[in-house]
Coordinates of C-alpha atoms in Angstrom, one line a residue:
M168 CA 23.6 -2.3 -15.8
V169 CA 20.6 -3.6 -14.0
R170 CA 21.0 -4.1 -10.4
T171 CA 20.1 -7.4 -8.6
K172 CA 20.8 -6.3 -4.9
T173 CA 18.4 -7.8 -2.3
V174 CA 15.5 -5.8 -1.5
R175 CA 15.8 -5.4 2.3
K176 CA 13.9 -1.9 2.7
A177 CA 10.4 -0.7 2.1
V178 CA 8.9 2.8 2.1
I179 CA 5.3 3.3 3.4
P180 CA 4.1 6.9 2.8
V181 CA 1.5 7.9 5.5
A182 CA 1.7 11.7 5.2
G183 CA -1.6 12.2 3.4
N184 CA -4.4 14.4 4.9
G185 CA -7.3 12.0 4.4
T186 CA -9.8 14.6 3.3
R187 CA -12.1 12.1 1.8
F188 CA -12.8 10.8 5.2
L189 CA -13.6 14.0 7.0
P190 CA -14.9 14.4 9.5
A191 CA -13.5 11.1 10.8
T192 CA -9.9 12.1 9.9
K193 CA -10.0 15.6 11.5
A194 CA -8.0 14.3 14.5
M195 CA -7.2 10.6 13.6
P196 CA -4.8 9.9 10.5
K197 CA -6.7 7.9 7.9
E198 CA -4.2 5.2 8.0
M199 CA -5.3 4.4 11.6
L200 CA -9.0 3.8 10.4
T201 CA -9.6 0.2 11.1
I202 CA -10.5 -2.7 8.7
V203 CA -12.3 -5.0 11.2
D204 CA -9.8 -4.6 14.2
R205 CA -6.5 -3.5 12.7
P206 CA -5.5 -0.1 11.4
V207 CA -5.0 0.2 7.7
V208 CA -1.2 0.9 8.2
Q209 CA -0.9 -2.3 10.0
Y210 CA -2.0 -4.4 7.0
A211 CA 0.8 -2.7 5.0
L212 CA 3.6 -3.4 7.5
D213 CA 2.4 -6.9 7.9
E214 CA 2.6 -7.5 3.9
A215 CA 6.0 -6.1 3.9
R216 CA 7.3 -8.4 6.7
E217 CA 5.6 -11.4 4.9
A218 CA 7.5 -10.7 1.8
G219 CA 10.8 -10.4 3.7
I220 CA 11.4 -6.8 4.1
E221 CA 13.8 -6.2 6.9
H222 CA 13.4 -2.4 7.5
V223 CA 10.4 -0.2 6.8
V224 CA 10.6 3.6 6.5
F225 CA 7.4 5.4 7.3
V226 CA 7.1 9.0 5.5
T227 CA 4.9 10.9 7.9
S228 CA 3.7 14.4 8.5
R229 CA 2.5 16.7 11.4
N230 CA -0.2 15.3 13.5
K231 CA 0.6 11.6 12.7
Q232 CA 2.4 10.9 15.9
V233 CA -0.2 8.2 16.8
I234 CA 1.2 6.1 13.9
E235 CA 4.5 6.0 15.7
D236 CA 2.8 5.2 18.9
H237 CA 1.0 2.3 17.2
F238 CA 4.3 0.7 16.3
D239 CA 5.8 1.1 19.8
D240 CA 5.7 -0.9 22.9
T241 CA 3.0 -0.2 25.6
P242 CA 4.2 -1.7 28.9
E243 CA 1.2 -0.4 30.8
L244 CA -1.3 -1.9 28.4
I245 CA 0.5 -5.2 28.6
S246 CA 0.6 -5.4 32.2
S247 CA -3.0 -4.6 32.5
L248 CA -3.9 -7.3 30.2
E249 CA -1.7 -9.8 31.8
R250 CA -3.4 -9.0 35.2
S251 CA -6.7 -9.6 33.5
G252 CA -5.5 -12.9 32.2
K253 CA -5.9 -11.8 28.5
N254 CA -2.8 -13.6 27.4
D255 CA -4.2 -14.2 23.9
K256 CA -4.3 -10.3 23.3
V257 CA -0.7 -9.9 24.9
S258 CA 0.5 -12.5 22.2
E259 CA -1.2 -10.9 19.5
L260 CA 0.2 -7.4 20.4
S261 CA 3.7 -9.0 20.6
R262 CA 3.4 -10.6 17.4
L263 CA 2.5 -7.5 15.6
L264 CA 5.0 -5.3 17.2
P265 CA 8.1 -4.6 14.9
T266 CA 11.4 -5.7 16.3
A267 CA 13.7 -2.9 17.8
G268 CA 15.3 -0.9 15.0
S269 CA 13.2 -2.4 12.1
V270 CA 11.3 0.8 11.5
S271 CA 12.2 4.5 11.0
F272 CA 10.1 7.5 10.5
T273 CA 10.8 10.7 8.5
R274 CA 8.7 13.8 7.8
Q275 CA 7.3 15.2 4.6
Q276 CA 6.9 18.8 5.6
A277 CA 4.7 20.0 2.8
P278 CA 2.0 17.9 0.7
L279 CA 3.8 17.9 -2.5
G280 CA 2.7 14.5 -3.9
L281 CA 3.7 10.9 -3.7
G282 CA 6.9 11.4 -5.5
H283 CA 8.0 14.0 -3.0
A284 CA 7.1 11.7 -0.1
V285 CA 9.3 8.9 -1.6
W286 CA 12.0 11.3 -2.2
C287 CA 11.9 12.3 1.5
A288 CA 13.1 8.7 2.3
R289 CA 16.2 8.8 0.2
D290 CA 18.8 9.1 2.9
L291 CA 17.2 6.2 4.9
I292 CA 17.1 3.9 1.7
G293 CA 20.5 4.8 0.5
D294 CA 21.9 3.1 -2.6
E295 CA 19.7 0.1 -2.4
P296 CA 16.6 -1.1 -4.3
F297 CA 13.5 -0.8 -2.1
A298 CA 9.9 -1.7 -2.1
L299 CA 7.0 0.8 -1.9
L300 CA 3.7 0.1 -0.5
L301 CA 0.7 2.5 -0.7
P302 CA -1.1 1.7 2.6
D303 CA -4.4 2.7 1.2
M304 CA -4.3 -0.2 -1.2
I305 CA -4.7 -3.3 0.8
S306 CA -4.1 -6.7 -0.6
F307 CA -6.7 -9.5 0.0
G308 CA -5.8 -13.0 -1.1
A309 CA -3.8 -16.1 0.0
R310 CA -0.8 -13.9 0.4
G311 CA 0.1 -10.2 -0.2
C312 CA 1.0 -8.7 -3.4
L313 CA 4.4 -7.7 -2.5
A314 CA 5.5 -11.4 -2.0
G315 CA 4.8 -12.0 -5.8
L316 CA 6.8 -8.9 -6.7
M317 CA 9.8 -10.2 -4.7
E318 CA 9.6 -13.4 -6.6
L319 CA 9.5 -11.6 -10.1
Y320 CA 12.4 -9.2 -8.9
G321 CA 14.5 -12.4 -8.0
E322 CA 13.9 -13.5 -11.7
V323 CA 14.5 -10.4 -13.7
G324 CA 15.9 -7.8 -11.3
G325 CA 15.3 -4.2 -12.4
N326 CA 12.1 -2.5 -11.4
V327 CA 8.8 -4.3 -10.8
V328 CA 5.3 -3.2 -10.3
G329 CA 2.1 -4.9 -9.1
V330 CA -0.9 -4.9 -11.5
E331 CA -4.5 -6.0 -11.6
Q332 CA -7.4 -6.1 -14.2
C333 CA -10.0 -3.5 -14.3
A334 CA -13.0 -3.2 -16.6
P335 CA -11.8 -1.6 -19.8
E336 CA -14.1 1.3 -19.6
D337 CA -12.5 2.1 -16.0
A338 CA -9.0 2.2 -17.4
S339 CA -9.1 6.1 -17.5
Q340 CA -9.3 6.1 -13.8
Y341 CA -5.8 4.4 -13.1
G342 CA -2.3 4.3 -14.0
I343 CA -2.1 1.6 -16.7
V344 CA 0.7 -0.5 -18.1
G345 CA 1.3 -2.1 -21.6
R346 CA 1.8 -5.8 -21.7
G347 CA 5.0 -7.1 -23.4
A348 CA 6.9 -10.4 -23.3
A349 CA 5.9 -13.0 -20.6
V350 CA 8.3 -14.2 -18.0
R351 CA 7.6 -16.8 -15.4
H352 CA 5.9 -14.6 -12.7
G353 CA 4.8 -11.8 -14.9
F354 CA 5.6 -9.8 -18.1
A355 CA 7.6 -6.9 -19.5
V356 CA 6.2 -3.6 -19.2
T357 CA 6.1 -1.6 -22.5
H358 CA 4.2 1.5 -21.5
M359 CA 3.1 3.2 -18.5
V360 CA 0.2 5.8 -18.8
E361 CA -1.6 7.8 -16.0
K362 CA -5.1 7.9 -16.5
P363 CA -5.3 7.5 -20.2
K364 CA -8.2 9.0 -22.1
A365 CA -11.0 6.8 -22.8
G366 CA -10.2 4.2 -25.7
E367 CA -6.6 5.0 -25.5
A368 CA -5.4 2.8 -22.9
P369 CA -2.8 0.1 -23.8
S370 CA -4.4 -2.5 -21.7
N371 CA -6.9 -2.9 -18.8
L372 CA -4.0 -3.7 -16.3
F373 CA -3.7 -0.9 -13.6
L374 CA -0.9 -0.2 -11.0
N375 CA -2.3 -1.4 -7.7
G376 CA 0.1 0.4 -5.3
R377 CA 3.0 -2.1 -5.0
Y378 CA 6.5 -1.5 -6.4
I379 CA 10.0 -2.5 -6.4
L380 CA 12.2 0.5 -7.5
Q381 CA 15.9 0.9 -8.1
P382 CA 17.6 3.8 -6.1
E383 CA 18.2 5.7 -9.4
I384 CA 14.5 6.8 -9.1
F385 CA 15.8 9.3 -6.4
R386 CA 17.9 11.1 -9.0
H387 CA 14.9 11.8 -11.1
L388 CA 12.6 12.7 -8.1
A389 CA 15.4 15.2 -6.9
R390 CA 14.6 17.5 -10.0
Q391 CA 11.3 18.2 -8.0
Q392 CA 9.5 18.7 -11.3
R393 CA 5.6 19.3 -10.8
G394 CA 3.2 17.2 -12.7
A395 CA -0.5 16.6 -12.5
G396 CA -2.3 18.6 -9.7
N397 CA 1.0 20.8 -9.4
E398 CA 2.5 17.9 -7.3
I399 CA 5.7 15.9 -7.8
Q400 CA 4.4 12.7 -9.4
L401 CA 6.1 9.4 -8.8
T402 CA 4.8 8.1 -12.2
D403 CA 6.7 10.9 -14.0
S404 CA 10.0 9.7 -12.6
M405 CA 9.1 6.1 -13.2
L406 CA 8.6 6.9 -16.9
E407 CA 12.1 8.7 -16.9
L408 CA 13.6 5.6 -15.2
S409 CA 12.1 3.2 -17.5
R410 CA 14.0 4.8 -20.5
G411 CA 17.3 3.3 -19.1
Q412 CA 16.1 0.5 -16.8
P413 CA 13.6 -2.3 -17.5
F414 CA 10.2 -2.6 -15.8
H415 CA 8.4 -5.8 -15.2
A416 CA 4.8 -6.3 -13.8
H417 CA 3.4 -9.1 -11.5
P418 CA -0.4 -9.7 -11.9
Y419 CA -1.7 -10.0 -8.4
E420 CA -3.9 -13.2 -8.0
G421 CA -6.0 -11.8 -5.1
R422 CA -7.8 -8.4 -5.0
T423 CA -6.7 -5.0 -4.0
Y424 CA -9.2 -2.8 -2.0
D425 CA -8.7 1.0 -2.3
C426 CA -9.2 2.2 1.3
G427 CA -8.6 5.7 0.3
S428 CA -12.3 5.8 -1.1
K429 CA -15.3 5.2 1.2
H430 CA -16.6 2.5 -1.2
G431 CA -13.4 0.5 -1.0
F432 CA -12.8 0.9 2.6
I433 CA -16.4 -0.5 3.3
E434 CA -15.8 -3.4 0.8
A435 CA -12.4 -4.2 2.5
N436 CA -14.2 -4.3 5.9
V437 CA -16.7 -6.8 4.5
A438 CA -14.2 -8.9 2.8
F439 CA -11.8 -9.2 5.7
A440 CA -14.7 -9.7 8.2
L441 CA -16.2 -12.6 6.2
A442 CA -12.8 -14.1 6.1
R443 CA -12.6 -14.2 9.8
P444 CA -13.5 -17.6 11.3
D445 CA -14.4 -16.0 14.7
I446 CA -17.0 -13.4 13.1
G447 CA -17.4 -14.5 9.4
G448 CA -20.5 -16.4 10.0
A449 CA -22.4 -13.8 12.0
V450 CA -21.4 -11.1 9.6
Y451 CA -22.6 -13.2 6.7
E452 CA -26.0 -13.5 8.3
S453 CA -26.2 -10.0 9.2
L454 CA -25.4 -8.9 5.6
R455 CA -28.0 -11.4 4.1
D456 CA -30.8 -9.9 6.6
M457 CA -29.7 -6.2 5.6
M458 CA -29.7 -7.0 1.8
S459 CA -33.1 -8.6 2.2
S460 CA -34.5 -5.6 3.9
H461 CA -33.0 -3.0 1.6
E462 CA -33.3 -5.0 -1.7
G463 CA -36.4 -2.8 -2.8
R464 CA -34.7 0.4 -1.8
I465 CA -31.5 -0.4 -3.6
R466 CA -33.4 -1.4 -6.8
A467 CA -35.5 1.8 -6.7
A468 CA -32.3 3.8 -6.4

């Protein structure tokens, strides 16, 4: 029987080592790298709250204490800002601060994969459907991707994933879904394939790091079966779950930037900076000048 309980909780896994961003992440979690003036992890929390999530569970690891500190109150800083008359900064920090008791933190003691990280949140989630947001994947659009997943979930229940289109020749780089019957805010998922071989993908629709999953996923994750990379893969358990429960997909109308890669991280900074009314114009002019001065070099490369 498909559950239709309200989705109240979300899991945000932040236990990764960030090796692709060394040396920047030697002493700083990759989730605290900034897109303009906010850390990557803040965008994930803001998207969850925008979608109506009431409680967020962060799955952390050693040396990630600064993430907890970021979401804590800072009375000394607030007092200093107030004395300096920077009330706009005080208001902004207050708005971004989670309400008391609305976030929890649990540890993933060993880097055993995304599936293992999600399993570590099982007792805090309990017997409820939950959202999962991969913080490296940042939504850029009129609203975050998760809000659309919540609408689709309200229509069909079950399990819901966010998807976007990629170039067909790039499908082998992603988890790809097969497209079935259309519903109001998306479509039924017929296949899920992790990094299919060239020419064998069922579509060019890739999983963009946003999910709503039923709690039965924990039963599959509890088997601790190793998959690709000798890690416990979430996709493997999703495939098992799909044999008994429906999956639907919501095509995101915005764009997701993969901030786990240097290229995507830089793209996200540019996109969010250009969208800012306070700095967008200046950034545009700077980019135009840089493109003009580097045009010959770029073409030669």
